[in-house]
Amino acid sequence: MSNENILSNNGNDVSYLEYKGKHTGILGWLLSTDHKRIGLLYLISLSVFLIVGVTFGFLMRLELLTPGRTIMDPQTYNSIFTLHGVIMIFLFVVPGLPAVFGNFFLPILIGARDVAFPRLNLLSWYLYAIGGLLAILSILLPGGPADTGWTFYIPYSVRTNTNVIPALFAAFILGFSSILTGLNFVTTVHRMRAPGMDWFKMPLSVWSLYATAWVQILATPIIGITLLLVAIERVFGVGLFDPALGGDPVLYQHLFWIYSHPAVYIMILPAMGVVSEIIPVFAHRTIFGYRFIAMSSIAIALFGSLVWAHHMFTAGMSDTGQLIFSLLTMIVAIPSAIKVFNWVATLYKGSIDLQPPMLYVLAFIFQFSIGGLTGVMQGVLSVDVQVHDTSFIVAHFHYVMFGGTGFGFFAALHYWFPKMFGKMYNIKLAKRVFWAMFVGFNTLYFPMFIMGWLGMPRRYYDYLPEYQIYHVISTIGSWILVPALFLMFGNFIYALFKGAKVTEKNVWGGETLEWQIATPPVHENFIDIPVVTESPYQYKDNELVLQTQEAK
Amino acid sequence: MSVQHTAAAHIHRDDVASRMGMWLFLFTELLLFGGMFILYSVYRFTHPEEFHLAAKELNTVIGTFNTAILLTSSLTMALSIAAIQRKQKTLSIIFQLLTIVLALGFMVNKYFEWGAKFHHGIYPGSETLLSKPSGEILFFGLYYVMTGLHGLHVVIGVVIIAFMTVFTMRDVITHDNYVKLESAGLYWHLVDIIWIFLFPLFYLIT
């Protein structure tokens, strides 16, 4: 065997996109344990589900344009808001950033060749795919799609005749996929860091992925067992939660939110990591308060796991319980605020370059602040009684989940796209699309704050005429937002085929490790494992962060 | 040099990482059962009398017997690891097979136990059960779900250990590479520990 052959087997002279391993063609992707290829598998499948979820959301908005029937009957509407929730939460936002960008960049950012358990990583994607198929089955099977809302509250979820079981199992399996990803990431961060990369030299997105991974491991099993118990209760009639059999439906709500509140931190933390990554690059400044940002991720994961019952202030709870959960809810806002202050402090006196990723990040800070602060408002007991189950809540969590995580996802996509594919999208178009997205998003969701405050309930099919003006504005927002989304995807897809080729290693001038390797990366990321000697984000002297070992 | 790199990159072995992954997985299992233990605690707190009465229906003798079987199987599992560390392959295989036999014995007992309950008409949705007070319905609901899910874990454990036996026979598991067997052992001890909690909570609260 010649030396050249060995090199090409090693995959160090071609990019991971062209690398030929044991399998070729489509199997080279479906059976690949390369974390980068798995990241792309996730990117494709997540994008498909995002489009499905967006379509359902768009239809809901259209239905609410006028009071009474606009385009669908009430039962369809119930199914559509359930599917919108289940698909968006379990199939897009929860896996979202960790599965796509975590898989692709976590090993690279810590100077590793892959995650700790590559085969388990591939299994996670297959579980995700099975979960997604089950979710689709629940739509298509006779009986009709589930109409319980994504929360599957008892007793309705054991009484309704719709396809709750496939939807439950979809969420269960997706949870399993999420657990395995978390387990993989925690082990990877502990065991695979490059020589010299101690904990406080890790990039901040690694910190946030690490904190997220712990929440995935520790919170997800609870939803797993809870949903399984609902399924068992439905199929075998075992008395567990159903009040008719002596069970306690509020207990179900507790168990559900023990996962589902930490889950919102699974959704937002990775996006915060991306923001911390992008801001120093486009402000050309060292990140302000590195240790505070790193530790606030851990604090969010910790406190975020102890606030679940604030979803249930109106469901029946002792006064002491309410006070404690209200207090903890206020406390969890502190680490989030620390992050926001540090980001803004990094921008201060920076040389800000408004490239598309930076625009999305700035929108993130703006929208996340609105979403976060309205969240604190709801943590106040007296206010919560007023706004509970109104569209104020819907506005709040869309500002966090979409205005935060969604925009963070798009920021990451714009930031890393050239590195992942070696192609550049149309930057001018991307900036214009951003503004359409920003205007569309705020037009769509801000009116919900107002009408929710005035008393418009969430999940209602019909409403009083005085709310119509807000619904009309909101629906117009969706007419701006959705085309903007499709334009954004169009820009990327066009760039994949016809975009300008990028071969330089460092398109944005980043200091983290992914910008020191080939574009697109080679199969094993690093020809020689780097030795890290400095903290990330050293912009003072713009030196290379790392020295590669001399090849002997 | 490049040859060495190829080898280093493709045959990446890190026993500490494997063990860590297994422990993290065990945490998730504990939390999975934790959800049900919360249900149990709440319902027992709200229906102490009825739980007490319902527990009298369970056969403490079979329960104790099963506890002894499962504890012994944990011992044989640990011994099989000790044996492979001492390069005694055959002995390790014997202990693994013993573990499987004990696990199957546990399941057979479980089968008779559940069968007897069914015979008395105590099963989810049955008229006999539904005519009882709600605390007893909850008790038996939890009994079936928790011991059922535990039983499922026993079956999975048997399958895993069977694979380990094959691996040991084929020298995939050897005295200097036994992390797979160790992880299987960890899993098996978890199954054991969960039973240690289930046994008093269902059988000994009379």
Tab-separated table of C-alpha atoms in Angstrom, chain A residues 40-470:
chain	number	residue	atom	x	y	z
A	40	LEU	CA	-26.143	17.267	8.382
A	41	LEU	CA	-28.626	14.381	8.547
A	42	TYR	CA	-30.183	16.203	11.466
A	43	LEU	CA	-30.097	19.512	9.617
A	44	ILE	CA	-32.025	18.061	6.696
A	45	SER	CA	-34.615	16.235	8.802
A	46	LEU	CA	-35.066	19.157	11.191
A	47	SER	CA	-35.591	21.547	8.301
A	48	VAL	CA	-38.306	19.308	6.883
A	49	PHE	CA	-40.130	19.260	10.220
A	50	LEU	CA	-39.612	22.996	10.652
A	51	ILE	CA	-41.394	23.564	7.355
A	52	VAL	CA	-44.242	21.248	8.407
A	53	GLY	CA	-44.536	23.012	11.776
A	54	VAL	CA	-44.454	26.434	10.162
A	55	THR	CA	-47.182	25.384	7.743
A	56	PHE	CA	-49.439	24.323	10.626
A	57	GLY	CA	-48.728	27.574	12.457
A	58	PHE	CA	-49.467	29.543	9.305
A	59	LEU	CA	-52.825	27.748	8.901
A	60	MET	CA	-53.741	28.471	12.539
A	61	ARG	CA	-53.054	32.148	12.014
A	62	LEU	CA	-55.142	32.121	8.855
A	63	GLU	CA	-58.040	30.500	10.706
A	64	LEU	CA	-57.903	33.181	13.397
A	65	LEU	CA	-58.099	36.005	10.872
A	66	THR	CA	-61.849	36.286	11.393
A	67	PRO	CA	-64.085	35.193	14.283
A	68	GLY	CA	-65.910	31.924	13.691
A	69	ARG	CA	-65.024	29.639	10.829
A	70	THR	CA	-62.488	30.969	8.344
A	71	ILE	CA	-60.908	27.945	6.684
A	72	MET	CA	-61.327	24.924	8.992
A	73	ASP	CA	-63.650	23.392	11.573
A	74	PRO	CA	-62.911	23.445	15.328
A	75	GLN	CA	-61.764	19.803	15.512
A	76	THR	CA	-59.202	20.362	12.752
A	77	TYR	CA	-58.046	23.491	14.538
A	78	ASN	CA	-57.502	21.514	17.767
A	79	SER	CA	-55.473	18.933	15.872
A	80	ILE	CA	-53.451	21.578	14.106
A	81	PHE	CA	-52.386	23.431	17.244
A	82	THR	CA	-51.477	20.078	18.811
A	83	LEU	CA	-49.386	19.075	15.816
A	84	HIS	CA	-47.796	22.511	15.597
A	85	GLY	CA	-46.748	22.185	19.245
A	86	VAL	CA	-45.601	18.561	19.133
A	87	ILE	CA	-43.625	18.989	15.918
A	88	MET	CA	-42.067	22.305	16.805
A	89	ILE	CA	-41.105	21.307	20.347
A	90	PHE	CA	-40.111	17.660	20.092
A	91	LEU	CA	-38.905	17.591	16.489
A	92	PHE	CA	-37.399	21.009	15.962
A	93	VAL	CA	-36.597	23.190	18.958
A	94	VAL	CA	-35.502	20.543	21.496
A	95	PRO	CA	-33.116	18.668	19.170
A	96	GLY	CA	-32.451	21.901	17.218
A	97	LEU	CA	-29.084	23.417	17.957
A	98	PRO	CA	-27.424	20.531	19.855
A	99	ALA	CA	-28.297	17.913	17.252
A	100	VAL	CA	-27.236	19.977	14.254
A	101	PHE	CA	-24.527	22.385	15.354
A	102	GLY	CA	-23.614	20.561	18.537
A	103	ASN	CA	-22.928	17.409	16.583
A	104	PHE	CA	-21.076	19.218	13.860
A	105	PHE	CA	-19.016	21.623	15.944
A	106	LEU	CA	-18.728	20.355	19.510
A	107	PRO	CA	-15.890	17.903	18.706
A	108	ILE	CA	-14.165	20.474	16.500
A	109	LEU	CA	-14.445	23.216	19.114
A	110	ILE	CA	-12.710	21.079	21.722
A	111	GLY	CA	-10.121	19.751	19.277
A	112	ALA	CA	-11.413	16.185	18.951
A	113	ARG	CA	-11.845	13.922	15.944
A	114	ASP	CA	-15.338	12.758	16.842
A	115	VAL	CA	-17.729	12.425	19.763
A	116	ALA	CA	-17.053	9.828	22.466
A	117	PHE	CA	-19.591	7.302	21.130
A	118	PRO	CA	-19.931	7.720	17.355
A	119	ARG	CA	-22.180	4.705	16.827
A	120	LEU	CA	-24.512	5.786	19.625
A	121	ASN	CA	-24.622	9.145	17.898
A	122	LEU	CA	-25.887	7.543	14.706
A	123	LEU	CA	-28.422	5.552	16.733
A	124	SER	CA	-29.709	8.845	18.162
A	125	TRP	CA	-30.427	10.074	14.675
A	126	TYR	CA	-32.270	6.860	13.804
A	127	LEU	CA	-34.361	7.181	16.951
A	128	TYR	CA	-35.096	10.755	15.940
A	129	ALA	CA	-36.177	9.551	12.493
A	130	ILE	CA	-38.408	6.828	13.993
A	131	GLY	CA	-39.965	9.369	16.351
A	132	GLY	CA	-40.591	11.687	13.433
A	133	LEU	CA	-42.212	8.903	11.417
A	134	LEU	CA	-44.472	8.022	14.351
A	135	ALA	CA	-45.513	11.672	14.618
A	136	ILE	CA	-46.409	11.627	10.927
A	137	LEU	CA	-48.261	8.306	11.396
A	138	SER	CA	-50.334	9.891	14.163
A	139	ILE	CA	-51.506	12.433	11.592
A	140	LEU	CA	-52.308	9.930	8.859
A	141	LEU	CA	-53.803	6.956	10.747
A	142	PRO	CA	-57.588	6.674	10.955
A	143	GLY	CA	-58.915	8.208	14.138
A	144	GLY	CA	-57.511	11.611	13.396
A	145	PRO	CA	-54.462	13.426	14.740
A	146	ALA	CA	-54.189	13.998	18.485
A	147	ASP	CA	-56.115	17.023	19.711
A	148	THR	CA	-54.845	17.286	23.282
A	149	GLY	CA	-52.312	20.060	22.852
A	150	TRP	CA	-48.637	19.182	23.137
A	151	THR	CA	-49.069	18.865	26.923
A	152	PHE	CA	-51.252	15.695	26.772
A	153	TYR	CA	-53.087	16.739	29.934
A	154	ILE	CA	-55.016	14.070	31.798
A	155	PRO	CA	-57.941	13.229	31.843
A	156	TYR	CA	-58.665	14.419	28.304
A	157	SER	CA	-55.688	12.538	26.862
A	158	VAL	CA	-57.043	9.184	28.131
A	159	ARG	CA	-60.586	9.924	26.959
A	160	THR	CA	-60.219	11.397	23.461
A	161	ASN	CA	-60.519	8.932	20.580
A	162	THR	CA	-57.830	10.516	18.443
A	163	ASN	CA	-54.382	8.988	17.785
A	164	VAL	CA	-52.828	9.936	21.098
A	165	ILE	CA	-50.811	6.710	21.402
A	166	PRO	CA	-48.605	7.191	18.312
A	167	ALA	CA	-48.040	10.812	19.331
A	168	LEU	CA	-47.065	9.707	22.867
A	169	PHE	CA	-44.646	7.114	21.573
A	170	ALA	CA	-43.200	9.615	19.121
A	171	ALA	CA	-42.417	11.951	22.019
A	172	PHE	CA	-41.082	9.029	24.096
A	173	ILE	CA	-38.674	7.880	21.397
A	174	LEU	CA	-37.593	11.427	20.599
A	175	GLY	CA	-36.857	11.817	24.294
A	176	PHE	CA	-34.656	8.740	24.159
A	177	SER	CA	-32.782	10.190	21.212
A	178	SER	CA	-32.281	13.404	23.159
A	179	ILE	CA	-30.966	11.505	26.213
A	180	LEU	CA	-28.397	9.636	24.135
A	181	THR	CA	-27.187	12.857	22.535
A	182	GLY	CA	-26.818	14.424	25.988
A	183	LEU	CA	-24.951	11.405	27.330
A	184	ASN	CA	-22.627	11.490	24.354
A	185	PHE	CA	-21.880	15.193	24.728
A	186	VAL	CA	-21.172	15.063	28.465
A	187	THR	CA	-18.738	12.193	27.974
A	188	THR	CA	-17.176	13.914	24.965
A	189	VAL	CA	-16.568	17.137	26.869
A	190	HIS	CA	-15.090	15.263	29.813
A	191	ARG	CA	-12.863	12.897	27.864
A	192	MET	CA	-12.016	14.290	24.448
A	193	ARG	CA	-10.755	17.822	24.989
A	194	ALA	CA	-7.494	18.522	23.172
A	195	PRO	CA	-4.322	18.763	25.240
A	196	GLY	CA	-4.161	22.123	26.985
A	197	MET	CA	-7.844	22.843	26.731
A	198	ASP	CA	-8.800	23.059	30.374
A	199	TRP	CA	-12.360	23.840	31.413
A	200	PHE	CA	-11.933	27.589	31.242
A	201	LYS	CA	-10.354	27.507	27.821
A	202	MET	CA	-13.431	25.905	26.285
A	203	PRO	CA	-15.471	28.032	23.894
A	204	LEU	CA	-18.684	29.285	25.489
A	205	SER	CA	-20.935	27.321	23.167
A	206	VAL	CA	-19.286	24.173	24.536
A	207	TRP	CA	-20.189	25.305	28.043
A	208	SER	CA	-23.788	25.837	27.052
A	209	LEU	CA	-23.978	22.511	25.208
A	210	TYR	CA	-22.476	20.838	28.253
A	211	ALA	CA	-25.063	22.376	30.582
A	212	THR	CA	-27.801	21.458	28.116
A	213	ALA	CA	-26.581	17.885	27.903
A	214	TRP	CA	-26.920	17.465	31.663
A	215	VAL	CA	-30.491	18.708	31.556
A	216	GLN	CA	-31.196	16.340	28.677
A	217	ILE	CA	-29.864	13.425	30.700
A	218	LEU	CA	-31.529	14.249	33.991
A	219	ALA	CA	-34.888	15.680	32.950
A	220	THR	CA	-35.881	13.695	29.870
A	221	PRO	CA	-36.387	10.312	31.612
A	222	ILE	CA	-39.190	11.891	33.658
A	223	ILE	CA	-41.202	12.825	30.580
A	224	GLY	CA	-40.386	9.398	29.160
A	225	ILE	CA	-41.945	7.547	32.050
A	226	THR	CA	-44.826	10.007	32.338
A	227	LEU	CA	-45.855	9.670	28.710
A	228	LEU	CA	-45.385	5.905	28.936
A	229	LEU	CA	-47.712	5.841	31.947
A	230	VAL	CA	-50.354	7.784	30.030
A	231	ALA	CA	-50.065	5.255	27.210
A	232	ILE	CA	-50.362	2.358	29.682
A	233	GLU	CA	-53.353	4.030	31.298
A	234	ARG	CA	-55.007	4.452	27.901
A	235	VAL	CA	-54.340	0.922	26.638
A	236	PHE	CA	-54.784	-1.199	29.765
A	237	GLY	CA	-57.029	1.031	31.851
A	238	VAL	CA	-54.541	0.981	34.738
A	239	GLY	CA	-55.459	3.548	37.357
A	240	LEU	CA	-52.562	6.011	37.578
A	241	PHE	CA	-53.670	9.578	36.885
A	242	ASP	CA	-57.323	9.345	35.885
A	243	PRO	CA	-59.511	10.796	38.671
A	244	ALA	CA	-62.225	8.257	37.803
A	245	LEU	CA	-59.842	5.566	39.086
A	246	GLY	CA	-58.692	7.579	42.078
A	247	GLY	CA	-55.689	9.151	40.357
A	248	ASP	CA	-54.564	12.728	40.594
A	249	PRO	CA	-54.409	14.692	37.321
A	250	VAL	CA	-52.424	17.490	38.982
A	251	LEU	CA	-49.716	14.944	39.718
A	252	TYR	CA	-49.522	14.317	35.983
A	253	GLN	CA	-49.021	18.035	35.432
A	254	HIS	CA	-46.189	18.076	37.972
A	255	LEU	CA	-44.417	15.166	36.313
A	256	PHE	CA	-44.987	16.637	32.885
A	257	TRP	CA	-43.481	19.998	33.828
A	258	ILE	CA	-40.587	18.507	35.789
A	259	TYR	CA	-39.276	17.727	32.333
A	260	SER	CA	-40.987	20.272	30.200
A	261	HIS	CA	-39.824	23.302	32.070
A	262	PRO	CA	-36.151	22.280	32.063
A	263	ALA	CA	-36.806	21.449	28.412
A	264	VAL	CA	-37.207	25.131	27.643
A	265	TYR	CA	-33.645	25.542	28.892
A	266	ILE	CA	-32.602	22.665	26.655
A	267	MET	CA	-34.048	24.821	23.904
A	268	ILE	CA	-32.603	28.197	24.839
A	269	LEU	CA	-29.173	27.379	26.325
A	270	PRO	CA	-27.508	26.231	23.084
A	271	ALA	CA	-28.811	29.361	21.366
A	272	MET	CA	-27.217	31.444	24.106
A	273	GLY	CA	-23.997	29.587	23.408
A	274	VAL	CA	-24.179	30.495	19.739
A	275	VAL	CA	-24.741	34.136	20.658
A	276	SER	CA	-21.680	34.092	22.926
A	277	GLU	CA	-19.717	32.609	20.042
A	278	ILE	CA	-20.801	35.079	17.375
A	279	ILE	CA	-20.686	38.359	19.316
A	280	PRO	CA	-16.904	38.509	19.895
A	281	VAL	CA	-16.239	37.609	16.248
A	282	PHE	CA	-18.327	40.432	14.808
A	283	ALA	CA	-17.570	42.949	17.555
A	284	HIS	CA	-13.858	42.109	17.219
A	285	ARG	CA	-13.494	42.077	20.947
A	286	THR	CA	-12.688	39.554	23.619
A	287	ILE	CA	-15.894	38.353	25.239
A	288	PHE	CA	-16.709	40.272	28.386
A	289	GLY	CA	-17.056	38.176	31.534
A	290	TYR	CA	-16.141	34.754	30.113
A	291	ARG	CA	-16.402	32.955	33.444
A	292	PHE	CA	-19.718	34.593	34.283
A	293	ILE	CA	-21.222	33.513	30.989
A	294	ALA	CA	-19.859	29.984	31.412
A	295	MET	CA	-21.093	29.651	34.981
A	296	SER	CA	-24.468	31.245	34.238
A	297	SER	CA	-25.116	28.357	31.818
A	298	ILE	CA	-24.636	25.927	34.670
A	299	ALA	CA	-26.745	28.107	36.978
A	300	ILE	CA	-29.567	28.228	34.440
A	301	ALA	CA	-29.489	24.455	34.097
A	302	LEU	CA	-29.544	24.087	37.875
A	303	PHE	CA	-32.232	26.607	38.822
A	304	GLY	CA	-34.206	25.947	35.667
A	305	SER	CA	-34.774	22.412	36.927
A	306	LEU	CA	-36.458	23.691	40.085
A	307	VAL	CA	-39.148	26.020	38.769
A	308	TRP	CA	-41.536	23.702	36.949
A	309	ALA	CA	-44.641	24.331	39.034
A	310	HIS	CA	-44.937	27.942	37.853
A	311	HIS	CA	-46.856	26.424	34.950
A	312	MET	CA	-49.495	25.319	37.424
A	313	PHE	CA	-50.220	28.307	39.651
A	314	THR	CA	-53.894	28.081	38.721
A	315	ALA	CA	-54.077	24.271	38.863
A	316	GLY	CA	-54.310	23.938	42.641
A	317	MET	CA	-51.246	24.142	44.856
A	318	SER	CA	-50.509	25.198	48.411
A	319	ASP	CA	-49.660	28.851	49.080
A	320	THR	CA	-46.213	27.833	50.308
A	321	GLY	CA	-45.611	25.899	47.114
A	322	GLN	CA	-46.684	28.853	45.022
A	323	LEU	CA	-44.389	31.238	46.900
A	324	ILE	CA	-41.367	28.970	46.592
A	325	PHE	CA	-41.850	28.355	42.893
A	326	SER	CA	-42.499	32.027	42.279
A	327	LEU	CA	-39.264	32.944	44.075
A	328	LEU	CA	-37.236	30.340	42.202
A	329	THR	CA	-38.679	31.616	38.937
A	330	MET	CA	-37.376	35.093	39.726
A	331	ILE	CA	-33.970	33.656	40.623
A	332	VAL	CA	-33.583	31.847	37.315
A	333	ALA	CA	-33.865	35.192	35.551
A	334	ILE	CA	-30.595	36.334	37.142
A	335	PRO	CA	-28.162	34.106	35.213
A	336	SER	CA	-30.027	34.906	31.974
A	337	ALA	CA	-29.672	38.599	32.723
A	338	ILE	CA	-25.963	38.114	33.464
A	339	LYS	CA	-25.559	36.742	29.975
A	340	VAL	CA	-27.423	39.618	28.359
A	341	PHE	CA	-25.373	42.212	30.263
A	342	ASN	CA	-22.139	40.512	29.299
A	343	TRP	CA	-23.101	40.386	25.634
A	344	VAL	CA	-23.995	44.038	25.613
A	345	ALA	CA	-20.782	44.860	27.463
A	346	THR	CA	-18.851	42.977	24.779
A	347	LEU	CA	-20.498	45.096	22.104
A	348	TYR	CA	-19.573	48.288	23.945
A	349	LYS	CA	-16.724	50.031	22.110
A	350	GLY	CA	-16.409	47.048	19.808
A	351	SER	CA	-15.916	47.393	16.085
A	352	ILE	CA	-19.261	45.973	15.092
A	353	ASP	CA	-19.597	44.352	11.695
A	354	LEU	CA	-23.262	43.851	10.791
A	355	GLN	CA	-22.981	40.611	8.860
A	356	PRO	CA	-26.066	38.351	8.712
A	357	PRO	CA	-25.100	36.200	11.738
A	358	MET	CA	-24.607	39.333	13.825
A	359	LEU	CA	-27.969	40.744	12.768
A	360	TYR	CA	-29.707	37.597	13.936
A	361	VAL	CA	-27.782	37.717	17.191
A	362	LEU	CA	-28.779	41.323	17.864
A	363	ALA	CA	-32.394	40.406	17.146
A	364	PHE	CA	-31.951	37.495	19.561
A	365	ILE	CA	-30.874	39.825	22.360
A	366	PHE	CA	-33.786	42.182	21.707
A	367	GLN	CA	-36.440	39.489	21.411
A	368	PHE	CA	-35.088	37.265	24.138
A	369	SER	CA	-35.113	40.221	26.522
A	370	ILE	CA	-38.792	40.817	25.796
A	371	GLY	CA	-39.585	37.118	26.081
A	372	GLY	CA	-37.516	36.689	29.219
A	373	LEU	CA	-38.849	39.726	31.059
A	374	THR	CA	-42.469	38.866	30.298
A	375	GLY	CA	-41.596	35.454	31.715
A	376	VAL	CA	-40.599	37.099	34.987
A	377	MET	CA	-43.924	38.946	34.960
A	378	GLN	CA	-45.730	35.618	34.781
A	379	GLY	CA	-43.680	34.383	37.691
A	380	VAL	CA	-45.470	36.981	39.816
A	381	LEU	CA	-48.414	35.110	41.279
A	382	SER	CA	-51.029	37.837	40.992
A	383	VAL	CA	-50.116	38.609	37.390
A	384	ASP	CA	-50.078	34.947	36.459
A	385	VAL	CA	-53.688	34.463	37.530
A	386	GLN	CA	-54.629	37.224	35.095
A	387	VAL	CA	-52.591	36.081	32.100
A	388	HIS	CA	-52.637	32.300	32.599
A	389	ASP	CA	-53.838	30.471	29.471
A	390	THR	CA	-54.125	33.670	27.467
A	391	SER	CA	-52.298	34.519	24.290
A	392	PHE	CA	-49.946	36.596	26.468
A	393	ILE	CA	-48.308	33.264	27.301
A	394	VAL	CA	-48.244	32.309	23.645
A	395	ALA	CA	-46.503	35.587	22.830
A	396	HIS	CA	-44.046	35.099	25.701
A	397	PHE	CA	-42.855	31.675	24.719
A	398	HIS	CA	-42.729	32.471	21.031
A	399	TYR	CA	-40.508	35.430	21.842
A	400	VAL	CA	-38.216	33.041	23.700
A	401	MET	CA	-38.516	29.938	21.527
A	402	PHE	CA	-38.725	31.528	18.110
A	403	GLY	CA	-37.361	35.017	18.704
A	404	GLY	CA	-34.631	33.444	20.829
A	405	THR	CA	-33.870	29.864	19.853
A	406	GLY	CA	-35.199	30.145	16.302
A	407	PHE	CA	-33.186	33.278	15.582
A	408	GLY	CA	-30.203	31.708	17.326
A	409	PHE	CA	-30.545	28.718	15.019
A	410	PHE	CA	-30.613	30.988	11.973
A	411	ALA	CA	-27.638	32.932	13.331
A	412	ALA	CA	-25.694	29.678	13.690
A	413	LEU	CA	-26.703	28.628	10.191
A	414	HIS	CA	-25.495	31.913	8.690
A	415	TYR	CA	-22.338	31.821	10.785
A	416	TRP	CA	-21.233	28.250	10.134
A	417	PHE	CA	-22.732	27.612	6.694
A	418	PRO	CA	-19.520	28.574	4.815
A	419	LYS	CA	-17.462	26.304	7.075
A	420	MET	CA	-19.874	23.386	6.770
A	421	PHE	CA	-20.296	23.424	3.004
A	422	GLY	CA	-17.455	25.509	1.638
A	423	LYS	CA	-19.983	27.736	-0.117
A	424	MET	CA	-21.089	31.298	0.565
A	425	TYR	CA	-24.709	32.412	0.402
A	426	ASN	CA	-25.836	35.770	-0.982
A	427	ILE	CA	-25.020	38.089	1.914
A	428	LYS	CA	-26.992	41.051	0.597
A	429	LEU	CA	-30.122	38.932	0.218
A	430	ALA	CA	-29.537	37.364	3.641
A	431	LYS	CA	-29.515	40.821	5.243
A	432	ARG	CA	-32.743	41.820	3.513
A	433	VAL	CA	-34.372	38.545	4.488
A	434	PHE	CA	-33.307	39.184	8.045
A	435	TRP	CA	-35.149	42.496	8.165
A	436	ALA	CA	-38.285	40.918	6.695
A	437	MET	CA	-38.006	38.170	9.283
A	438	PHE	CA	-37.516	40.637	12.128
A	439	VAL	CA	-40.464	42.806	11.098
A	440	GLY	CA	-42.646	39.785	10.357
A	441	PHE	CA	-41.835	38.111	13.653
A	442	ASN	CA	-42.628	41.130	15.792
A	443	THR	CA	-45.771	41.955	13.848
A	444	LEU	CA	-46.920	38.382	14.295
A	445	TYR	CA	-46.311	37.962	18.015
A	446	PHE	CA	-46.393	41.390	19.634
A	447	PRO	CA	-50.170	41.856	19.218
A	448	MET	CA	-50.605	38.607	21.155
A	449	PHE	CA	-49.168	40.301	24.244
A	450	ILE	CA	-51.802	42.998	24.009
A	451	MET	CA	-54.789	40.809	23.300
A	452	GLY	CA	-53.657	38.294	25.893
A	453	TRP	CA	-53.460	41.057	28.464
A	454	LEU	CA	-56.980	42.066	27.467
A	455	GLY	CA	-58.169	38.494	28.013
A	456	MET	CA	-57.921	36.587	24.721
A	457	PRO	CA	-57.591	32.903	25.747
A	458	ARG	CA	-55.027	30.721	24.034
A	459	ARG	CA	-55.986	27.692	21.928
A	460	TYR	CA	-59.479	29.134	21.271
A	461	TYR	CA	-61.013	28.632	17.879
A	462	ASP	CA	-63.418	31.551	18.162
A	463	TYR	CA	-63.203	34.975	19.782
A	464	LEU	CA	-65.125	38.166	20.483
A	465	PRO	CA	-65.083	40.828	17.742
A	466	GLU	CA	-63.083	43.331	19.826
A	467	TYR	CA	-60.012	41.109	19.532
A	468	GLN	CA	-60.166	40.961	15.765
A	469	ILE	CA	-57.895	43.921	15.064
A	470	TYR	CA	-55.033	42.194	16.918
